[in-house]
PDB file of N, CA and C in Angstrom:
ATOM      1  N   MET A  78       3.130 -33.236  -1.109  1.00 38.00           N
ATOM      2  CA  MET A  78       2.078 -32.636  -1.916  1.00 38.00           C
ATOM      3  C   MET A  78       0.971 -32.054  -1.042  1.00 38.00           C
ATOM      4  N   GLU A  79       0.740 -32.647   0.105  1.00 37.00           N
ATOM      5  CA  GLU A  79      -0.321 -32.172   0.993  1.00 37.00           C
ATOM      6  C   GLU A  79      -0.075 -30.736   1.436  1.00 37.00           C
ATOM      7  N   ALA A  80       1.192 -30.394   1.729  1.00 39.00           N
ATOM      8  CA  ALA A  80       1.512 -29.033   2.148  1.00 39.00           C
ATOM      9  C   ALA A  80       1.178 -28.031   1.052  1.00 39.00           C
ATOM     10  N   LEU A  81       1.474 -28.384  -0.193  1.00 36.00           N
ATOM     11  CA  LEU A  81       1.139 -27.485  -1.298  1.00 36.00           C
ATOM     12  C   LEU A  81      -0.364 -27.320  -1.435  1.00 36.00           C
ATOM     13  N   ASP A  82      -1.101 -28.412  -1.310  1.00 38.00           N
ATOM     14  CA  ASP A  82      -2.555 -28.332  -1.388  1.00 38.00           C
ATOM     15  C   ASP A  82      -3.109 -27.467  -0.268  1.00 38.00           C
ATOM     16  N   SER A  83      -2.546 -27.598   0.914  1.00 42.00           N
ATOM     17  CA  SER A  83      -2.981 -26.806   2.058  1.00 42.00           C
ATOM     18  C   SER A  83      -2.724 -25.327   1.813  1.00 42.00           C
ATOM     19  N   LYS A  84      -1.559 -25.001   1.265  1.00 45.00           N
ATOM     20  CA  LYS A  84      -1.209 -23.619   0.967  1.00 45.00           C
ATOM     21  C   LYS A  84      -2.151 -23.033  -0.085  1.00 45.00           C
ATOM     22  N   ALA A  85      -2.442 -23.800  -1.120  1.00 44.00           N
ATOM     23  CA  ALA A  85      -3.358 -23.344  -2.170  1.00 44.00           C
ATOM     24  C   ALA A  85      -4.747 -23.118  -1.596  1.00 44.00           C
ATOM     25  N   SER A  86      -5.163 -23.989  -0.713  1.00 47.00           N
ATOM     26  CA  SER A  86      -6.475 -23.858  -0.087  1.00 47.00           C
ATOM     27  C   SER A  86      -6.544 -22.597   0.772  1.00 47.00           C
ATOM     28  N   ALA A  87      -5.477 -22.331   1.511  1.00 53.00           N
ATOM     29  CA  ALA A  87      -5.442 -21.127   2.346  1.00 53.00           C
ATOM     30  C   ALA A  87      -5.516 -19.878   1.481  1.00 53.00           C
ATOM     31  N   SER A  88      -4.785 -19.883   0.370  1.00 55.00           N
ATOM     32  CA  SER A  88      -4.801 -18.749  -0.537  1.00 55.00           C
ATOM     33  C   SER A  88      -6.197 -18.549  -1.119  1.00 55.00           C
ATOM     34  N   SER A  89      -6.833 -19.644  -1.507  1.00 63.00           N
ATOM     35  CA  SER A  89      -8.180 -19.565  -2.073  1.00 63.00           C
ATOM     36  C   SER A  89      -9.171 -19.007  -1.063  1.00 63.00           C
ATOM     37  N   SER A  90      -9.048 -19.415   0.194  1.00 85.00           N
ATOM     38  CA  SER A  90      -9.983 -18.913   1.197  1.00 85.00           C
ATOM     39  C   SER A  90      -9.730 -17.431   1.459  1.00 85.00           C
ATOM     40  N   TRP A  91      -8.473 -17.001   1.371  1.00 85.00           N
ATOM     41  CA  TRP A  91      -8.152 -15.589   1.551  1.00 85.00           C
ATOM     42  C   TRP A  91      -8.747 -14.776   0.410  1.00 85.00           C
ATOM     43  N   ALA A  92      -8.619 -15.264  -0.808  1.00 93.00           N
ATOM     44  CA  ALA A  92      -9.214 -14.595  -1.967  1.00 93.00           C
ATOM     45  C   ALA A  92     -10.734 -14.590  -1.837  1.00 93.00           C
ATOM     46  N   SER A  93     -11.273 -15.657  -1.295  1.00 95.00           N
ATOM     47  CA  SER A  93     -12.718 -15.752  -1.101  1.00 95.00           C
ATOM     48  C   SER A  93     -13.211 -14.684  -0.126  1.00 95.00           C
ATOM     49  N   ARG A  94     -12.425 -14.420   0.904  1.00 95.00           N
ATOM     50  CA  ARG A  94     -12.797 -13.342   1.844  1.00 95.00           C
ATOM     51  C   ARG A  94     -12.913 -12.020   1.104  1.00 95.00           C
ATOM     52  N   ALA A  95     -11.952 -11.774   0.226  1.00 96.00           N
ATOM     53  CA  ALA A  95     -11.979 -10.524  -0.541  1.00 96.00           C
ATOM     54  C   ALA A  95     -13.214 -10.477  -1.438  1.00 96.00           C
ATOM     55  N   ARG A  96     -13.494 -11.584  -2.120  1.00 97.00           N
ATOM     56  CA  ARG A  96     -14.673 -11.623  -3.010  1.00 97.00           C
ATOM     57  C   ARG A  96     -15.971 -11.373  -2.239  1.00 97.00           C
ATOM     58  N   ASP A  97     -16.036 -11.869  -1.009  1.00 97.00           N
ATOM     59  CA  ASP A  97     -17.235 -11.667  -0.194  1.00 97.00           C
ATOM     60  C   ASP A  97     -17.460 -10.190   0.131  1.00 97.00           C
ATOM     61  N   LEU A  98     -16.384  -9.417   0.179  1.00 97.00           N
ATOM     62  CA  LEU A  98     -16.492  -7.990   0.514  1.00 97.00           C
ATOM     63  C   LEU A  98     -16.780  -7.096  -0.689  1.00 97.00           C
ATOM     64  N   VAL A  99     -16.566  -7.609  -1.891  1.00 98.00           N
ATOM     65  CA  VAL A  99     -16.686  -6.798  -3.099  1.00 98.00           C
ATOM     66  C   VAL A  99     -18.032  -6.085  -3.249  1.00 98.00           C
ATOM     67  N   PRO A 100     -19.179  -6.734  -3.066  1.00 98.00           N
ATOM     68  CA  PRO A 100     -20.441  -6.017  -3.280  1.00 98.00           C
ATOM     69  C   PRO A 100     -20.600  -4.777  -2.387  1.00 98.00           C
ATOM     70  N   GLY A 101     -20.292  -4.904  -1.121  1.00 98.00           N
ATOM     71  CA  GLY A 101     -20.419  -3.759  -0.210  1.00 98.00           C
ATOM     72  C   GLY A 101     -19.424  -2.662  -0.521  1.00 98.00           C
ATOM     73  N   ILE A 102     -18.197  -3.055  -0.818  1.00 98.00           N
ATOM     74  CA  ILE A 102     -17.166  -2.065  -1.140  1.00 98.00           C
ATOM     75  C   ILE A 102     -17.505  -1.347  -2.444  1.00 98.00           C
ATOM     76  N   ALA A 103     -18.001  -2.083  -3.415  1.00 98.00           N
ATOM     77  CA  ALA A 103     -18.399  -1.470  -4.689  1.00 98.00           C
ATOM     78  C   ALA A 103     -19.545  -0.477  -4.477  1.00 98.00           C
ATOM     79  N   ALA A 104     -20.465  -0.823  -3.611  1.00 98.00           N
ATOM     80  CA  ALA A 104     -21.600   0.067  -3.337  1.00 98.00           C
ATOM     81  C   ALA A 104     -21.153   1.369  -2.673  1.00 98.00           C
ATOM     82  N   ARG A 105     -20.006   1.332  -1.980  1.00 98.00           N
ATOM     83  CA  ARG A 105     -19.511   2.526  -1.299  1.00 98.00           C
ATOM     84  C   ARG A 105     -18.359   3.204  -2.034  1.00 98.00           C
ATOM     85  N   ALA A 106     -17.997   2.724  -3.199  1.00 97.00           N
ATOM     86  CA  ALA A 106     -16.854   3.278  -3.941  1.00 97.00           C
ATOM     87  C   ALA A 106     -17.077   4.745  -4.318  1.00 97.00           C
ATOM     88  N   GLU A 107     -18.266   5.083  -4.762  1.00 97.00           N
ATOM     89  CA  GLU A 107     -18.543   6.471  -5.130  1.00 97.00           C
ATOM     90  C   GLU A 107     -18.447   7.376  -3.902  1.00 97.00           C
ATOM     91  N   LYS A 108     -18.961   6.894  -2.774  1.00 96.00           N
ATOM     92  CA  LYS A 108     -18.867   7.659  -1.523  1.00 96.00           C
ATOM     93  C   LYS A 108     -17.397   7.890  -1.165  1.00 96.00           C
ATOM     94  N   ALA A 109     -16.569   6.863  -1.329  1.00 96.00           N
ATOM     95  CA  ALA A 109     -15.138   6.985  -1.042  1.00 96.00           C
ATOM     96  C   ALA A 109     -14.508   8.053  -1.928  1.00 96.00           C
ATOM     97  N   ALA A 110     -14.877   8.067  -3.188  1.00 96.00           N
ATOM     98  CA  ALA A 110     -14.323   9.051  -4.117  1.00 96.00           C
ATOM     99  C   ALA A 110     -14.785  10.463  -3.773  1.00 96.00           C
ATOM    100  N   LEU A 111     -16.065  10.616  -3.474  1.00 96.00           N
ATOM    101  CA  LEU A 111     -16.604  11.941  -3.159  1.00 96.00           C
ATOM    102  C   LEU A 111     -16.048  12.499  -1.854  1.00 96.00           C
ATOM    103  N   GLU A 112     -15.938  11.643  -0.849  1.00 96.00           N
ATOM    104  CA  GLU A 112     -15.459  12.087   0.464  1.00 96.00           C
ATOM    105  C   GLU A 112     -13.932  12.083   0.565  1.00 96.00           C
ATOM    106  N   ARG A 113     -13.291  11.484  -0.454  1.00 96.00           N
ATOM    107  CA  ARG A 113     -11.832  11.387  -0.502  1.00 96.00           C
ATOM    108  C   ARG A 113     -11.270  10.672   0.722  1.00 96.00           C
ATOM    109  N   ARG A 114     -12.014   9.648   1.160  1.00 96.00           N
ATOM    110  CA  ARG A 114     -11.573   8.781   2.244  1.00 96.00           C
ATOM    111  C   ARG A 114     -12.368   7.477   2.190  1.00 96.00           C
ATOM    112  N   ILE A 115     -11.809   6.449   2.730  1.00 97.00           N
ATOM    113  CA  ILE A 115     -12.483   5.152   2.740  1.00 97.00           C
ATOM    114  C   ILE A 115     -13.564   5.191   3.818  1.00 97.00           C
ATOM    115  N   PRO A 116     -14.791   4.814   3.475  1.00 97.00           N
ATOM    116  CA  PRO A 116     -15.869   4.834   4.470  1.00 97.00           C
ATOM    117  C   PRO A 116     -15.540   3.951   5.677  1.00 97.00           C
ATOM    118  N   GLU A 117     -15.944   4.396   6.820  1.00 97.00           N
ATOM    119  CA  GLU A 117     -15.696   3.674   8.076  1.00 97.00           C
ATOM    120  C   GLU A 117     -16.204   2.238   8.003  1.00 97.00           C
ATOM    121  N   GLU A 118     -17.347   2.044   7.387  1.00 97.00           N
ATOM    122  CA  GLU A 118     -17.923   0.704   7.255  1.00 97.00           C
ATOM    123  C   GLU A 118     -16.976  -0.233   6.484  1.00 97.00           C
ATOM    124  N   THR A 119     -16.350   0.293   5.450  1.00 97.00           N
ATOM    125  CA  THR A 119     -15.400  -0.500   4.665  1.00 97.00           C
ATOM    126  C   THR A 119     -14.191  -0.870   5.513  1.00 97.00           C
ATOM    127  N   LEU A 120     -13.658   0.090   6.253  1.00 97.00           N
ATOM    128  CA  LEU A 120     -12.514  -0.183   7.124  1.00 97.00           C
ATOM    129  C   LEU A 120     -12.861  -1.244   8.168  1.00 97.00           C
ATOM    130  N   GLU A 121     -14.061  -1.166   8.710  1.00 97.00           N
ATOM    131  CA  GLU A 121     -14.502  -2.155   9.696  1.00 97.00           C
ATOM    132  C   GLU A 121     -14.621  -3.544   9.076  1.00 97.00           C
ATOM    133  N   GLU A 122     -15.120  -3.615   7.838  1.00 97.00           N
ATOM    134  CA  GLU A 122     -15.224  -4.904   7.154  1.00 97.00           C
ATOM    135  C   GLU A 122     -13.852  -5.505   6.878  1.00 97.00           C
ATOM    136  N   LEU A 123     -12.909  -4.682   6.465  1.00 96.00           N
ATOM    137  CA  LEU A 123     -11.548  -5.167   6.209  1.00 96.00           C
ATOM    138  C   LEU A 123     -10.915  -5.688   7.499  1.00 96.00           C
ATOM    139  N   GLU A 124     -11.129  -4.965   8.581  1.00 95.00           N
ATOM    140  CA  GLU A 124     -10.610  -5.385   9.886  1.00 95.00           C
ATOM    141  C   GLU A 124     -11.239  -6.707  10.330  1.00 95.00           C
ATOM    142  N   ALA A 125     -12.561  -6.798  10.219  1.00 95.00           N
ATOM    143  CA  ALA A 125     -13.273  -8.015  10.637  1.00 95.00           C
ATOM    144  C   ALA A 125     -12.843  -9.233   9.815  1.00 95.00           C
ATOM    145  N   ALA A 126     -12.506  -9.014   8.546  1.00 94.00           N
ATOM    146  CA  ALA A 126     -12.080 -10.112   7.676  1.00 94.00           C
ATOM    147  C   ALA A 126     -10.620 -10.498   7.905  1.00 94.00           C
ATOM    148  N   GLY A 127      -9.919  -9.721   8.725  1.00 93.00           N
ATOM    149  CA  GLY A 127      -8.542 -10.049   9.065  1.00 93.00           C
ATOM    150  C   GLY A 127      -7.486  -9.426   8.171  1.00 93.00           C
ATOM    151  N   PHE A 128      -7.876  -8.558   7.261  1.00 94.00           N
ATOM    152  CA  PHE A 128      -6.911  -8.001   6.323  1.00 94.00           C
ATOM    153  C   PHE A 128      -5.895  -7.066   6.976  1.00 94.00           C
ATOM    154  N   SER A 129      -6.259  -6.395   8.049  1.00 91.00           N
ATOM    155  CA  SER A 129      -5.322  -5.448   8.663  1.00 91.00           C
ATOM    156  C   SER A 129      -4.135  -6.149   9.329  1.00 91.00           C
ATOM    157  N   ARG A 130      -4.284  -7.433   9.615  1.00 93.00           N
ATOM    158  CA  ARG A 130      -3.194  -8.199  10.233  1.00 93.00           C
ATOM    159  C   ARG A 130      -2.758  -9.361   9.350  1.00 93.00           C
ATOM    160  N   ALA A 131      -2.993  -9.241   8.084  1.00 92.00           N
ATOM    161  CA  ALA A 131      -2.736 -10.339   7.155  1.00 92.00           C
ATOM    162  C   ALA A 131      -1.281 -10.803   7.165  1.00 92.00           C
ATOM    163  N   LEU A 132      -0.352  -9.879   7.201  1.00 91.00           N
ATOM    164  CA  LEU A 132       1.063 -10.231   7.112  1.00 91.00           C
ATOM    165  C   LEU A 132       1.716 -10.431   8.484  1.00 91.00           C
ATOM    166  N   GLN A 133       0.988 -10.138   9.529  1.00 93.00           N
ATOM    167  CA  GLN A 133       1.520 -10.281  10.893  1.00 93.00           C
ATOM    168  C   GLN A 133       1.663 -11.763  11.254  1.00 93.00           C
ATOM    169  N   PRO A 134       2.755 -12.149  11.925  1.00 94.00           N
ATOM    170  CA  PRO A 134       2.926 -13.554  12.315  1.00 94.00           C
ATOM    171  C   PRO A 134       1.769 -14.065  13.178  1.00 94.00           C
ATOM    172  N   GLY A 135       1.428 -15.322  12.986  1.00 93.00           N
ATOM    173  CA  GLY A 135       0.340 -15.937  13.731  1.00 93.00           C
ATOM    174  C   GLY A 135       0.552 -15.912  15.233  1.00 93.00           C
ATOM    175  N   ARG A 136       1.795 -16.036  15.676  1.00 95.00           N
ATOM    176  CA  ARG A 136       2.052 -16.053  17.127  1.00 95.00           C
ATOM    177  C   ARG A 136       1.731 -14.722  17.782  1.00 95.00           C
ATOM    178  N   TRP A 137       1.574 -13.682  16.992  1.00 94.00           N
ATOM    179  CA  TRP A 137       1.183 -12.376  17.511  1.00 94.00           C
ATOM    180  C   TRP A 137      -0.232 -11.997  17.086  1.00 94.00           C
ATOM    181  N   GLY A 138      -1.019 -12.986  16.744  1.00 92.00           N
ATOM    182  CA  GLY A 138      -2.422 -12.765  16.423  1.00 92.00           C
ATOM    183  C   GLY A 138      -2.716 -12.411  14.975  1.00 92.00           C
ATOM    184  N   GLY A 139      -1.722 -12.527  14.124  1.00 91.00           N
ATOM    185  CA  GLY A 139      -1.918 -12.159  12.730  1.00 91.00           C
ATOM    186  C   GLY A 139      -2.360 -13.315  11.860  1.00 91.00           C
ATOM    187  N   GLY A 140      -2.566 -13.003  10.599  1.00 90.00           N
ATOM    188  CA  GLY A 140      -3.018 -14.001   9.633  1.00 90.00           C
ATOM    189  C   GLY A 140      -1.891 -14.829   9.042  1.00 90.00           C
ATOM    190  N   GLU A 141      -0.658 -14.361   9.219  1.00 91.00           N
ATOM    191  CA  GLU A 141       0.542 -15.041   8.721  1.00 91.00           C
ATOM    192  C   GLU A 141       0.408 -15.438   7.256  1.00 91.00           C
ATOM    193  N   ARG A 142      -0.046 -14.506   6.447  1.00 92.00           N
ATOM    194  CA  ARG A 142      -0.190 -14.742   5.009  1.00 92.00           C
ATOM    195  C   ARG A 142       1.039 -14.246   4.272  1.00 92.00           C
ATOM    196  N   SER A 143       1.229 -14.747   3.094  1.00 92.00           N
ATOM    197  CA  SER A 143       2.346 -14.291   2.265  1.00 92.00           C
ATOM    198  C   SER A 143       1.943 -12.983   1.576  1.00 92.00           C
ATOM    199  N   PRO A 144       2.928 -12.177   1.190  1.00 93.00           N
ATOM    200  CA  PRO A 144       2.592 -10.971   0.432  1.00 93.00           C
ATOM    201  C   PRO A 144       1.796 -11.297  -0.830  1.00 93.00           C
ATOM    202  N   ALA A 145       2.096 -12.416  -1.478  1.00 93.00           N
ATOM    203  CA  ALA A 145       1.368 -12.794  -2.693  1.00 93.00           C
ATOM    204  C   ALA A 145      -0.121 -12.994  -2.419  1.00 93.00           C
ATOM    205  N   GLU A 146      -0.441 -13.566  -1.261  1.00 93.00           N
ATOM    206  CA  GLU A 146      -1.856 -13.756  -0.914  1.00 93.00           C
ATOM    207  C   GLU A 146      -2.550 -12.424  -0.686  1.00 93.00           C
ATOM    208  N   LEU A 147      -1.859 -11.494  -0.029  1.00 92.00           N
ATOM    209  CA  LEU A 147      -2.445 -10.171   0.182  1.00 92.00           C
ATOM    210  C   LEU A 147      -2.598  -9.446  -1.147  1.00 92.00           C
ATOM    211  N   PHE A 148      -1.600  -9.560  -2.033  1.00 94.00           N
ATOM    212  CA  PHE A 148      -1.686  -8.915  -3.344  1.00 94.00           C
ATOM    213  C   PHE A 148      -2.874  -9.452  -4.136  1.00 94.00           C
ATOM    214  N   GLU A 149      -3.096 -10.764  -4.054  1.00 94.00           N
ATOM    215  CA  GLU A 149      -4.246 -11.356  -4.758  1.00 94.00           C
ATOM    216  C   GLU A 149      -5.551 -10.751  -4.243  1.00 94.00           C
ATOM    217  N   ALA A 150      -5.657 -10.615  -2.935  1.00 95.00           N
ATOM    218  CA  ALA A 150      -6.859 -10.008  -2.352  1.00 95.00           C
ATOM    219  C   ALA A 150      -6.997  -8.551  -2.802  1.00 95.00           C
ATOM    220  N   GLN A 151      -5.877  -7.836  -2.868  1.00 95.00           N
ATOM    221  CA  GLN A 151      -5.919  -6.449  -3.323  1.00 95.00           C
ATOM    222  C   GLN A 151      -6.431  -6.345  -4.758  1.00 95.00           C
ATOM    223  N   TRP A 152      -5.985  -7.249  -5.628  1.00 96.00           N
ATOM    224  CA  TRP A 152      -6.456  -7.238  -7.016  1.00 96.00           C
ATOM    225  C   TRP A 152      -7.961  -7.424  -7.067  1.00 96.00           C
ATOM    226  N   ILE A 153      -8.466  -8.326  -6.252  1.00 97.00           N
ATOM    227  CA  ILE A 153      -9.904  -8.592  -6.219  1.00 97.00           C
ATOM    228  C   ILE A 153     -10.658  -7.362  -5.725  1.00 97.00           C
ATOM    229  N   LEU A 154     -10.180  -6.752  -4.641  1.00 97.00           N
ATOM    230  CA  LEU A 154     -10.846  -5.576  -4.084  1.00 97.00           C
ATOM    231  C   LEU A 154     -10.749  -4.368  -5.014  1.00 97.00           C
ATOM    232  N   ALA A 155      -9.673  -4.290  -5.795  1.00 97.00           N
ATOM    233  CA  ALA A 155      -9.499  -3.165  -6.722  1.00 97.00           C
ATOM    234  C   ALA A 155     -10.587  -3.127  -7.787  1.00 97.00           C
ATOM    235  N   GLU A 156     -11.154  -4.267  -8.097  1.00 96.00           N
ATOM    236  CA  GLU A 156     -12.257  -4.294  -9.062  1.00 96.00           C
ATOM    237  C   GLU A 156     -13.461  -3.520  -8.532  1.00 96.00           C
ATOM    238  N   ALA A 157     -13.605  -3.504  -7.216  1.00 97.00           N
ATOM    239  CA  ALA A 157     -14.725  -2.801  -6.594  1.00 97.00           C
ATOM    240  C   ALA A 157     -14.378  -1.346  -6.298  1.00 97.00           C
ATOM    241  N   CYS A 158     -13.157  -1.132  -5.777  1.00 97.00           N
ATOM    242  CA  CYS A 158     -12.744   0.223  -5.397  1.00 97.00           C
ATOM    243  C   CYS A 158     -11.219   0.273  -5.342  1.00 97.00           C
ATOM    244  N   PRO A 159     -10.593   0.844  -6.349  1.00 96.00           N
ATOM    245  CA  PRO A 159      -9.138   0.916  -6.358  1.00 96.00           C
ATOM    246  C   PRO A 159      -8.556   1.635  -5.125  1.00 96.00           C
ATOM    247  N   SER A 160      -9.237   2.626  -4.630  1.00 96.00           N
ATOM    248  CA  SER A 160      -8.746   3.353  -3.462  1.00 96.00           C
ATOM    249  C   SER A 160      -8.689   2.460  -2.231  1.00 96.00           C
ATOM    250  N   THR A 161      -9.710   1.651  -2.041  1.00 97.00           N
ATOM    251  CA  THR A 161      -9.736   0.721  -0.914  1.00 97.00           C
ATOM    252  C   THR A 161      -8.590  -0.277  -1.028  1.00 97.00           C
ATOM    253  N   SER A 162      -8.358  -0.774  -2.217  1.00 96.00           N
ATOM    254  CA  SER A 162      -7.276  -1.703  -2.453  1.00 96.00           C
ATOM    255  C   SER A 162      -5.934  -1.071  -2.143  1.00 96.00           C
ATOM    256  N   TRP A 163      -5.753   0.155  -2.567  1.00 95.00           N
ATOM    257  CA  TRP A 163      -4.499   0.872  -2.313  1.00 95.00           C
ATOM    258  C   TRP A 163      -4.279   1.045  -0.814  1.00 95.00           C
ATOM    259  N   VAL A 164      -5.313   1.473  -0.097  1.00 94.00           N
ATOM    260  CA  VAL A 164      -5.207   1.678   1.354  1.00 94.00           C
ATOM    261  C   VAL A 164      -4.861   0.365   2.048  1.00 94.00           C
ATOM    262  N   LEU A 165      -5.432  -0.722   1.600  1.00 92.00           N
ATOM    263  CA  LEU A 165      -5.142  -2.017   2.185  1.00 92.00           C
ATOM    264  C   LEU A 165      -3.661  -2.367   2.051  1.00 92.00           C
ATOM    265  N   GLY A 166      -3.049  -1.964   0.954  1.00 88.00           N
ATOM    266  CA  GLY A 166      -1.655  -2.287   0.719  1.00 88.00           C
ATOM    267  C   GLY A 166      -0.653  -1.368   1.366  1.00 88.00           C
ATOM    268  N   VAL A 167      -1.116  -0.281   1.942  1.00 86.00           N
ATOM    269  CA  VAL A 167      -0.192   0.675   2.537  1.00 86.00           C
ATOM    270  C   VAL A 167       0.135   0.292   3.963  1.00 86.00           C
TER     271      VAL A 167
END
């Protein structure tokens, strides 16, 4: 049971990272739409939070997350800016 609890905790913390980024991403969503590109600041925040290496194995410096965990984060970010969420998943 401990392994399951650990996995749930990891997923929750990953979702929490996404929630922490929502206010800034939402504030830049209109800029993203007008410029037809994700603002550099948003890309830097996603990188700093570890999202760009989320699915990469830990032995190579990645987050070693499951696709389901990344999808959950994408759903959260989509509330702020669907374009940012889409780019994260590509």
